[in-house]
Amino acid sequence: MEKKIRVVLIGAAHMHVLYLARECLENPDTELLGLADTKPLRDEFAGNPPFTRGWNIDYVTRRLGVALYEDYIEMLDRTQPDLAIVATETPLHTEVFEQCAARGIAVSVEKPMAVSYADGLRMARIAERTGATLMVNWPLAWQPCMAQLKELIGSGRLGKVVKIHQLVGHSGPLGRGVRHPRVEETSDNTTGVEKAATWWHTHATGGGAMLDFCCYGAMACNYLAGQKAVGAMGMRLNSMSPWGDADDNAAMLVRYPDLMAVLEGSWTTPIGVMRPAPTIFGTEAMAECRDVEGGVEVSVRDFFGKVETLPVLAPHPHWKNISCAYSHHKKTGEPLPKFLDLYENLDVLAILDAGVRSAGSGKLELVPTRAWQIG
C-alpha cells in the first residue's frame, strides 16, 4: 500500500474549511490529521451563527470527526504533516506559510494569495529560501471549460481578443440565500451586527468583495490573455452593508498591452446571475459559458448570429480539488494545474494590489513587478 499524504487544516475563519475537510476525508490517498485555528484578527460575535469561525470549528470537529488542536504550531510539530491546507483570514497567509516552510511542509492557501503584493513577495522569498511548496487554491483550477476557452483563443476562432469580462457574485459569504457546498444550514438569519463582527466585513482584516471576488477575474484574465497586465483602475462600494466598513461591490478595469479586462465582484447579487467563467470578446466572435447539468457549457457566437455550442468536458480525473491534485502530483510527478503556481499568483496579486490602490487614489495605478516593488 502506498503511503498516504498526511494533511492538516489550519484556520477556520474561511468557510471553505468545511468542504476542504470533506475532500481530504473522501480522498483515499490522504489522511486528515487535525484542525487548529489561528488567533482571530478581531473579536467575533459569540453566538457563532452559521459559517463563522466557531461554527466552522464545531462542524469540522463534531460532525466530521476531525481532531482539534489548540495551537497550530503545536499541531505541526506533533503530527509532522506533508501538506497544510490554510483557511485563515487572508492577512495571516504569510505568517502561517513561514511557519510551515521552516518545517518543510507544503502549503495550500485559499485565494487570493495575500492582501498585498509586498506580502506576496515575502511569501515568494520564503519559498525560494526554504524550497517549500506554496500553492493557491482556486475553484477555477478544477474547471475544464477554462482549457476550452484557452484553446479557442489559440485556434484563432475568436479573432484577436479585445476584451475579457468576468462577474463573480452572490449575496455575500454570510448573505441571504447562500448555501455553501454540501451544508444544509444557511446564513439567512445572520444579523448585521453578527456579520459586522467577522473579518469578512472588516477592511483591515482583508475583507470585502474586491479581494474576495475580483481576484477570480484577475487569475482568469491572466491565464487567457497570455500577457502581463500593466495598469488597473478600481472602484469599491458599500451599498448594502452599512454595519461593516468593507466593500460589498467592486470593479476593476485592467489594462494589458493590447486588450482590456473588466473584473466585477459583488456581494449583493442573487444566486445564479454570475457566469461560471469569463466572457471573451474577439474581432471575429465571442465565447461565453453557462452552467448546465453535468458541467459548464461553452458557446461561440459570431457577428452574424451563428452560435456553436461545444461539448461539455468531463473534469480531469485527478484535478477535482487540492487534496486530489496534490496527492496525485506526489504519486506520479505530473505537474500541478497552472492556477496553483506561486509565480502565476504573484501576477494576479499584482493586479489586485493596483486595483486596491486605485480605489483609494481615484487614478490608474501601475501593476507592480518584483523590480519595482521595494520591501
CSV table of C-alpha atoms in Angstrom, one decimal:
chain,number,residue,atom,x,y,z
A,1,MET,CA,0.0,0.0,0.0
A,2,GLU,CA,1.4,3.4,-1.0
A,3,LYS,CA,2.0,5.9,1.8
A,4,LYS,CA,-0.9,8.4,2.2
A,5,ILE,CA,-0.3,12.2,2.1
A,6,ARG,CA,-0.6,13.5,5.7
A,7,VAL,CA,-2.7,16.6,5.8
A,8,VAL,CA,-3.7,19.2,8.5
A,9,LEU,CA,-6.1,22.1,8.3
A,10,ILE,CA,-5.0,25.5,9.7
A,11,GLY,CA,-7.6,28.2,10.3
A,12,ALA,CA,-11.4,28.2,10.5
A,13,ALA,CA,-12.1,31.8,9.6
A,14,HIS,CA,-12.9,30.8,6.0
A,15,MET,CA,-15.9,28.6,5.5
A,16,HIS,CA,-14.1,26.8,2.7
A,17,VAL,CA,-12.6,24.8,5.5
A,18,LEU,CA,-16.0,22.9,5.5
A,19,TYR,CA,-15.6,21.3,2.1
A,20,LEU,CA,-11.8,21.2,2.3
A,21,ALA,CA,-12.1,18.9,5.2
A,22,ARG,CA,-14.6,16.7,3.4
A,23,GLU,CA,-12.4,16.5,0.3
A,24,CYS,CA,-9.5,15.3,2.4
A,25,LEU,CA,-11.6,12.7,4.3
A,26,GLU,CA,-13.0,11.4,1.0
A,27,ASN,CA,-9.7,11.1,-0.8
A,28,PRO,CA,-8.2,7.6,-0.3
A,29,ASP,CA,-4.7,9.0,-0.8
A,30,THR,CA,-4.8,11.5,2.1
A,31,GLU,CA,-5.0,11.2,5.9
A,32,LEU,CA,-6.5,14.2,7.6
A,33,LEU,CA,-4.7,14.5,11.0
A,34,GLY,CA,-6.4,17.5,12.6
A,35,LEU,CA,-7.5,21.1,12.6
A,36,ALA,CA,-6.1,24.0,14.5
A,37,ASP,CA,-7.4,27.6,14.3
A,38,THR,CA,-5.2,30.7,14.5
A,39,LYS,CA,-5.8,33.7,16.8
A,40,PRO,CA,-8.6,35.8,15.3
A,41,LEU,CA,-7.6,39.2,14.0
A,42,ARG,CA,-10.6,40.7,15.7
A,43,ASP,CA,-13.1,39.6,18.3
A,44,GLU,CA,-16.0,37.8,16.7
A,45,PHE,CA,-19.7,37.6,17.8
A,46,ALA,CA,-20.0,34.9,20.5
A,47,GLY,CA,-23.3,33.5,19.2
A,48,ASN,CA,-21.5,31.5,16.4
A,49,PRO,CA,-24.0,31.9,13.6
A,50,PRO,CA,-23.5,29.5,10.6
A,51,PHE,CA,-20.2,29.8,8.7
A,52,THR,CA,-18.5,32.0,11.3
A,53,ARG,CA,-15.3,30.7,13.0
A,54,GLY,CA,-16.8,28.9,16.0
A,55,TRP,CA,-19.5,27.3,13.9
A,56,ASN,CA,-17.0,26.1,11.3
A,57,ILE,CA,-14.8,24.5,14.0
A,58,ASP,CA,-17.8,22.7,15.5
A,59,TYR,CA,-18.8,21.4,12.1
A,60,VAL,CA,-15.4,20.1,11.2
A,61,THR,CA,-14.6,18.5,14.5
A,62,ARG,CA,-18.0,17.4,15.8
A,63,ARG,CA,-19.8,16.5,12.6
A,64,LEU,CA,-16.9,15.3,10.5
A,65,GLY,CA,-14.8,13.9,13.4
A,66,VAL,CA,-11.6,15.7,12.8
A,67,ALA,CA,-9.2,16.1,15.8
A,68,LEU,CA,-8.9,19.6,17.2
A,69,TYR,CA,-5.6,21.1,18.3
A,70,GLU,CA,-5.5,24.3,20.4
A,71,ASP,CA,-2.3,25.7,18.7
A,72,TYR,CA,-1.4,25.2,15.0
A,73,ILE,CA,2.4,25.3,15.6
A,74,GLU,CA,2.0,22.5,18.2
A,75,MET,CA,-0.1,20.6,15.7
A,76,LEU,CA,2.6,20.9,13.1
A,77,ASP,CA,5.3,19.7,15.4
A,78,ARG,CA,3.2,16.8,16.8
A,79,THR,CA,1.7,15.5,13.5
A,80,GLN,CA,4.6,16.3,11.1
A,81,PRO,CA,2.3,16.6,8.0
A,82,ASP,CA,3.2,16.6,4.4
A,83,LEU,CA,0.6,19.3,3.5
A,84,ALA,CA,-1.1,22.1,5.4
A,85,ILE,CA,-4.3,23.5,3.9
A,86,VAL,CA,-4.8,27.0,5.1
A,87,ALA,CA,-8.3,28.6,5.6
A,88,THR,CA,-7.4,31.6,7.8
A,89,GLU,CA,-8.1,35.3,7.2
A,90,THR,CA,-6.1,36.3,4.2
A,91,PRO,CA,-3.6,38.6,6.1
A,92,LEU,CA,-2.4,35.6,8.1
A,93,HIS,CA,-1.3,33.5,5.0
A,94,THR,CA,2.2,34.9,5.1
A,95,GLU,CA,2.8,34.1,8.8
A,96,VAL,CA,1.4,30.6,8.6
A,97,PHE,CA,3.3,29.8,5.4
A,98,GLU,CA,6.5,30.9,7.1
A,99,GLN,CA,6.0,28.5,10.0
A,100,CYS,CA,5.1,25.6,7.7
A,101,ALA,CA,8.0,26.3,5.3
A,102,ALA,CA,10.5,26.3,8.2
A,103,ARG,CA,9.4,22.7,8.8
A,104,GLY,CA,9.5,21.6,5.2
A,105,ILE,CA,5.7,21.3,4.9
A,106,ALA,CA,3.9,22.1,1.6
A,107,VAL,CA,1.1,24.7,1.9
A,108,SER,CA,-2.1,25.5,0.0
A,109,VAL,CA,-3.8,28.8,0.9
A,110,GLU,CA,-7.2,29.8,-0.3
A,111,LYS,CA,-7.4,32.5,-2.9
A,112,PRO,CA,-6.2,35.3,-3.0
A,113,MET,CA,-2.6,34.6,-2.1
A,114,ALA,CA,-2.3,37.6,0.2
A,115,VAL,CA,-3.7,41.1,0.8
A,116,SER,CA,-0.8,43.0,-0.9
A,117,TYR,CA,1.9,42.4,-3.4
A,118,ALA,CA,4.5,43.1,-0.8
A,119,ASP,CA,3.1,40.2,1.3
A,120,GLY,CA,3.1,38.0,-1.8
A,121,LEU,CA,6.8,38.8,-2.5
A,122,ARG,CA,7.6,37.9,1.1
A,123,MET,CA,6.0,34.6,0.6
A,124,ALA,CA,7.9,34.0,-2.6
A,125,ARG,CA,11.2,34.8,-0.8
A,126,ILE,CA,10.3,32.3,1.9
A,127,ALA,CA,9.6,29.7,-0.7
A,128,GLU,CA,12.8,30.4,-2.5
A,129,ARG,CA,14.9,30.3,0.7
A,130,THR,CA,13.4,27.1,2.1
A,131,GLY,CA,12.4,25.2,-1.0
A,132,ALA,CA,8.9,24.8,0.4
A,133,THR,CA,5.9,24.3,-2.0
A,134,LEU,CA,3.3,27.1,-1.9
A,135,MET,CA,0.0,26.6,-3.8
A,136,VAL,CA,-3.0,28.9,-4.1
A,137,ASN,CA,-6.4,27.0,-4.3
A,138,TRP,CA,-8.8,28.3,-7.0
A,139,PRO,CA,-12.1,26.8,-7.9
A,140,LEU,CA,-11.1,27.8,-11.5
A,141,ALA,CA,-8.3,25.3,-11.4
A,142,TRP,CA,-10.8,22.5,-11.5
A,143,GLN,CA,-12.9,23.9,-14.4
A,144,PRO,CA,-12.3,22.1,-17.7
A,145,CYS,CA,-14.1,25.0,-19.5
A,146,MET,CA,-11.0,27.2,-18.9
A,147,ALA,CA,-8.9,24.9,-21.1
A,148,GLN,CA,-11.6,25.1,-23.8
A,149,LEU,CA,-11.6,28.9,-23.7
A,150,LYS,CA,-7.8,28.9,-23.9
A,151,GLU,CA,-7.9,26.6,-26.9
A,152,LEU,CA,-10.5,28.8,-28.6
A,153,ILE,CA,-8.2,31.8,-28.3
A,154,GLY,CA,-5.2,29.8,-29.5
A,155,SER,CA,-7.1,28.5,-32.5
A,156,GLY,CA,-7.9,32.0,-33.8
A,157,ARG,CA,-11.6,31.3,-33.9
A,158,LEU,CA,-12.4,34.4,-31.9
A,159,GLY,CA,-10.0,36.5,-33.9
A,160,LYS,CA,-7.9,38.9,-31.9
A,161,VAL,CA,-9.1,39.2,-28.3
A,162,VAL,CA,-10.0,42.8,-27.4
A,163,LYS,CA,-11.9,42.4,-24.1
A,164,ILE,CA,-12.4,39.8,-21.3
A,165,HIS,CA,-15.2,40.3,-18.8
A,166,GLN,CA,-15.9,38.4,-15.6
A,167,LEU,CA,-18.6,38.9,-13.0
A,168,VAL,CA,-18.4,36.9,-9.8
A,169,GLY,CA,-21.2,37.4,-7.4
A,170,HIS,CA,-23.7,36.2,-4.8
A,171,SER,CA,-25.2,37.8,-1.7
A,172,GLY,CA,-22.0,37.6,0.3
A,173,PRO,CA,-20.2,34.9,2.3
A,174,LEU,CA,-22.8,35.3,5.1
A,175,GLY,CA,-25.6,36.6,2.8
A,176,ARG,CA,-29.2,35.7,2.1
A,177,GLY,CA,-29.8,32.5,0.2
A,178,VAL,CA,-26.1,31.5,0.2
A,179,ARG,CA,-25.6,27.8,0.5
A,180,HIS,CA,-22.1,26.5,0.9
A,181,PRO,CA,-21.3,23.1,-0.7
A,182,ARG,CA,-22.9,20.1,1.0
A,183,VAL,CA,-24.0,22.0,4.1
A,184,GLU,CA,-27.8,22.2,4.8
A,185,GLU,CA,-27.7,25.3,7.0
A,186,THR,CA,-27.8,28.8,5.6
A,187,SER,CA,-26.8,32.2,6.9
A,188,ASP,CA,-30.2,33.7,6.2
A,189,ASN,CA,-30.9,34.7,9.8
A,190,THR,CA,-27.5,36.1,10.5
A,191,THR,CA,-27.9,39.7,11.6
A,192,GLY,CA,-25.9,42.8,10.5
A,193,VAL,CA,-24.4,43.0,14.0
A,194,GLU,CA,-23.1,39.4,13.7
A,195,LYS,CA,-21.8,40.0,10.2
A,196,ALA,CA,-20.0,43.2,11.3
A,197,ALA,CA,-18.0,41.3,13.8
A,198,THR,CA,-16.5,39.0,11.2
A,199,TRP,CA,-13.3,39.5,9.2
A,200,TRP,CA,-15.3,39.3,6.0
A,201,HIS,CA,-16.9,42.7,6.5
A,202,THR,CA,-13.8,44.5,8.0
A,203,HIS,CA,-11.4,46.2,5.6
A,204,ALA,CA,-8.4,46.0,7.9
A,205,THR,CA,-8.6,42.2,8.2
A,206,GLY,CA,-8.7,41.6,4.4
A,207,GLY,CA,-12.5,41.6,4.0
A,208,GLY,CA,-14.5,42.9,1.1
A,209,ALA,CA,-15.7,41.9,-2.4
A,210,MET,CA,-12.7,43.3,-4.2
A,211,LEU,CA,-10.2,40.9,-2.7
A,212,ASP,CA,-12.7,38.1,-2.4
A,213,PHE,CA,-14.1,38.1,-5.9
A,214,CYS,CA,-12.2,40.4,-8.3
A,215,CYS,CA,-9.2,38.0,-7.8
A,216,TYR,CA,-11.1,35.4,-9.8
A,217,GLY,CA,-11.2,37.6,-12.8
A,218,ALA,CA,-7.6,38.6,-12.4
A,219,MET,CA,-6.5,35.0,-12.5
A,220,ALA,CA,-8.8,34.0,-15.3
A,221,CYS,CA,-7.8,37.0,-17.5
A,222,ASN,CA,-4.1,36.5,-16.9
A,223,TYR,CA,-4.5,32.9,-18.0
A,224,LEU,CA,-6.5,33.7,-21.1
A,225,ALA,CA,-4.7,36.9,-22.2
A,226,GLY,CA,-1.3,35.4,-22.1
A,227,GLN,CA,0.1,38.9,-21.3
A,228,LYS,CA,1.3,40.8,-18.3
A,229,ALA,CA,-1.1,43.5,-17.1
A,230,VAL,CA,0.3,47.0,-16.9
A,231,GLY,CA,-2.3,49.1,-15.1
A,232,ALA,CA,-5.6,48.9,-13.3
A,233,MET,CA,-8.4,51.2,-12.2
A,234,GLY,CA,-10.5,50.2,-9.2
A,235,MET,CA,-13.7,51.3,-7.6
A,236,ARG,CA,-15.3,50.0,-4.4
A,237,LEU,CA,-18.7,50.5,-2.9
A,238,ASN,CA,-20.5,49.6,0.3
A,239,SER,CA,-24.1,49.6,-0.9
A,240,MET,CA,-26.0,47.2,1.4
A,241,SER,CA,-23.6,46.5,4.3
A,242,PRO,CA,-23.5,49.7,6.4
A,243,TRP,CA,-22.7,47.8,9.6
A,244,GLY,CA,-19.3,46.9,8.2
A,245,ASP,CA,-16.5,49.1,6.6
A,246,ALA,CA,-15.6,46.7,3.8
A,247,ASP,CA,-16.9,46.9,0.2
A,248,ASP,CA,-19.8,44.7,-0.9
A,249,ASN,CA,-19.3,45.7,-4.6
A,250,ALA,CA,-16.1,46.3,-6.5
A,251,ALA,CA,-14.9,46.6,-10.1
A,252,MET,CA,-11.5,46.8,-11.9
A,253,LEU,CA,-10.6,47.9,-15.4
A,254,VAL,CA,-7.3,46.2,-16.2
A,255,ARG,CA,-5.1,47.4,-19.0
A,256,TYR,CA,-3.0,44.8,-20.9
A,257,PRO,CA,-0.7,45.8,-23.8
A,258,ASP,CA,-3.4,45.3,-26.4
A,259,LEU,CA,-6.6,44.3,-24.7
A,260,MET,CA,-8.7,45.3,-21.6
A,261,ALA,CA,-10.3,43.3,-18.9
A,262,VAL,CA,-13.4,44.1,-16.8
A,263,LEU,CA,-13.5,42.4,-13.4
A,264,GLU,CA,-16.5,42.7,-11.2
A,265,GLY,CA,-17.1,41.3,-7.7
A,266,SER,CA,-20.4,41.6,-5.9
A,267,TRP,CA,-21.9,40.5,-2.6
A,268,THR,CA,-25.3,41.9,-3.5
A,269,THR,CA,-26.1,39.7,-6.5
A,270,PRO,CA,-28.8,37.0,-6.4
A,271,ILE,CA,-27.5,33.4,-6.8
A,272,GLY,CA,-27.4,32.2,-10.4
A,273,VAL,CA,-26.7,35.6,-12.0
A,274,MET,CA,-23.0,35.2,-12.4
A,275,ARG,CA,-21.3,33.3,-15.1
A,276,PRO,CA,-19.0,30.3,-14.1
A,277,ALA,CA,-16.1,31.6,-16.3
A,278,PRO,CA,-15.2,34.8,-18.2
A,279,THR,CA,-16.8,36.0,-21.4
A,280,ILE,CA,-14.3,36.7,-24.2
A,281,PHE,CA,-14.8,39.3,-26.9
A,282,GLY,CA,-12.8,38.9,-30.1
A,283,THR,CA,-12.7,40.6,-33.5
A,284,GLU,CA,-14.4,37.6,-35.1
A,285,ALA,CA,-16.6,36.1,-32.3
A,286,MET,CA,-17.3,35.9,-28.6
A,287,ALA,CA,-17.2,33.0,-26.2
A,288,GLU,CA,-19.3,32.6,-23.1
A,289,CYS,CA,-20.1,29.9,-20.5
A,290,ARG,CA,-23.1,28.8,-18.6
A,291,ASP,CA,-23.8,26.1,-16.0
A,292,VAL,CA,-25.6,23.1,-17.3
A,293,GLU,CA,-26.3,19.6,-15.9
A,294,GLY,CA,-23.0,17.8,-15.9
A,295,GLY,CA,-20.7,20.8,-16.1
A,296,VAL,CA,-20.0,24.1,-17.8
A,297,GLU,CA,-21.1,24.6,-21.4
A,298,VAL,CA,-19.0,26.9,-23.7
A,299,SER,CA,-20.6,28.5,-26.8
A,300,VAL,CA,-19.2,30.7,-29.6
A,301,ARG,CA,-21.3,33.4,-31.2
A,302,ASP,CA,-20.2,35.3,-34.3
A,303,PHE,CA,-21.3,38.7,-35.6
A,304,PHE,CA,-23.9,37.2,-37.9
A,305,GLY,CA,-25.8,35.4,-35.2
A,306,LYS,CA,-24.4,31.9,-35.7
A,307,VAL,CA,-23.9,30.1,-32.4
A,308,GLU,CA,-21.9,26.9,-31.9
A,309,THR,CA,-22.1,25.0,-28.6
A,310,LEU,CA,-19.1,23.0,-27.6
A,311,PRO,CA,-19.3,19.6,-25.9
A,312,VAL,CA,-19.2,19.7,-22.1
A,313,LEU,CA,-15.8,18.4,-20.9
A,314,ALA,CA,-15.6,15.9,-18.1
A,315,PRO,CA,-13.4,17.0,-15.2
A,316,HIS,CA,-9.8,15.8,-15.1
A,317,PRO,CA,-9.9,12.6,-13.2
A,318,HIS,CA,-7.2,13.8,-10.7
A,319,TRP,CA,-7.8,17.5,-10.8
A,320,LYS,CA,-11.0,17.6,-8.7
A,321,ASN,CA,-9.7,19.5,-5.7
A,322,ILE,CA,-6.5,20.5,-4.0
A,323,SER,CA,-6.3,17.3,-2.0
A,324,CYS,CA,-6.6,15.0,-5.0
A,325,ALA,CA,-4.3,17.1,-7.2
A,326,TYR,CA,-1.5,17.3,-4.7
A,327,SER,CA,-1.6,13.6,-3.8
A,328,HIS,CA,-1.7,12.7,-7.5
A,329,HIS,CA,1.2,15.0,-8.1
A,330,LYS,CA,3.3,13.5,-5.4
A,331,LYS,CA,2.4,9.9,-6.5
A,332,THR,CA,3.1,10.4,-10.3
A,333,GLY,CA,5.2,13.6,-10.7
A,334,GLU,CA,2.5,15.0,-13.0
A,335,PRO,CA,2.6,18.8,-12.9
A,336,LEU,CA,0.0,20.7,-10.8
A,337,PRO,CA,-2.5,22.9,-12.6
A,338,LYS,CA,-1.0,26.3,-13.6
A,339,PHE,CA,-3.6,28.1,-11.5
A,340,LEU,CA,-1.9,26.9,-8.3
A,341,ASP,CA,1.6,28.1,-9.2
A,342,LEU,CA,3.3,30.7,-6.9
A,343,TYR,CA,4.5,33.0,-9.6
A,344,GLU,CA,1.2,32.9,-11.6
A,345,ASN,CA,-0.4,34.0,-8.3
A,346,LEU,CA,2.1,36.8,-7.8
A,347,ASP,CA,1.0,38.3,-11.2
A,348,VAL,CA,-2.6,38.0,-10.0
A,349,LEU,CA,-1.8,39.7,-6.7
A,350,ALA,CA,-0.1,42.5,-8.5
A,351,ILE,CA,-3.3,43.3,-10.4
A,352,LEU,CA,-5.3,43.2,-7.1
A,353,ASP,CA,-2.7,45.4,-5.5
A,354,ALA,CA,-3.0,48.0,-8.2
A,355,GLY,CA,-6.8,47.9,-8.2
A,356,VAL,CA,-7.0,48.4,-4.4
A,357,ARG,CA,-4.6,51.4,-4.6
A,358,SER,CA,-6.6,52.8,-7.5
A,359,ALA,CA,-9.8,52.6,-5.5
A,360,GLY,CA,-8.2,54.8,-2.9
A,361,SER,CA,-6.4,57.3,-5.3
A,362,GLY,CA,-9.1,57.5,-8.0
A,363,LYS,CA,-6.3,57.2,-10.6
A,364,LEU,CA,-5.0,54.5,-12.9
A,365,GLU,CA,-2.3,52.7,-10.9
A,366,LEU,CA,0.6,50.7,-12.4
A,367,VAL,CA,0.7,47.0,-11.9
A,368,PRO,CA,3.9,46.4,-9.9
A,369,THR,CA,6.7,43.9,-10.7
A,370,ARG,CA,9.4,42.5,-8.4
A,371,ALA,CA,11.9,45.0,-9.8
A,372,TRP,CA,9.6,48.0,-8.9
A,373,GLN,CA,8.4,46.8,-5.5
A,374,ILE,CA,10.7,47.8,-2.7
A,375,GLY,CA,10.2,45.9,0.6
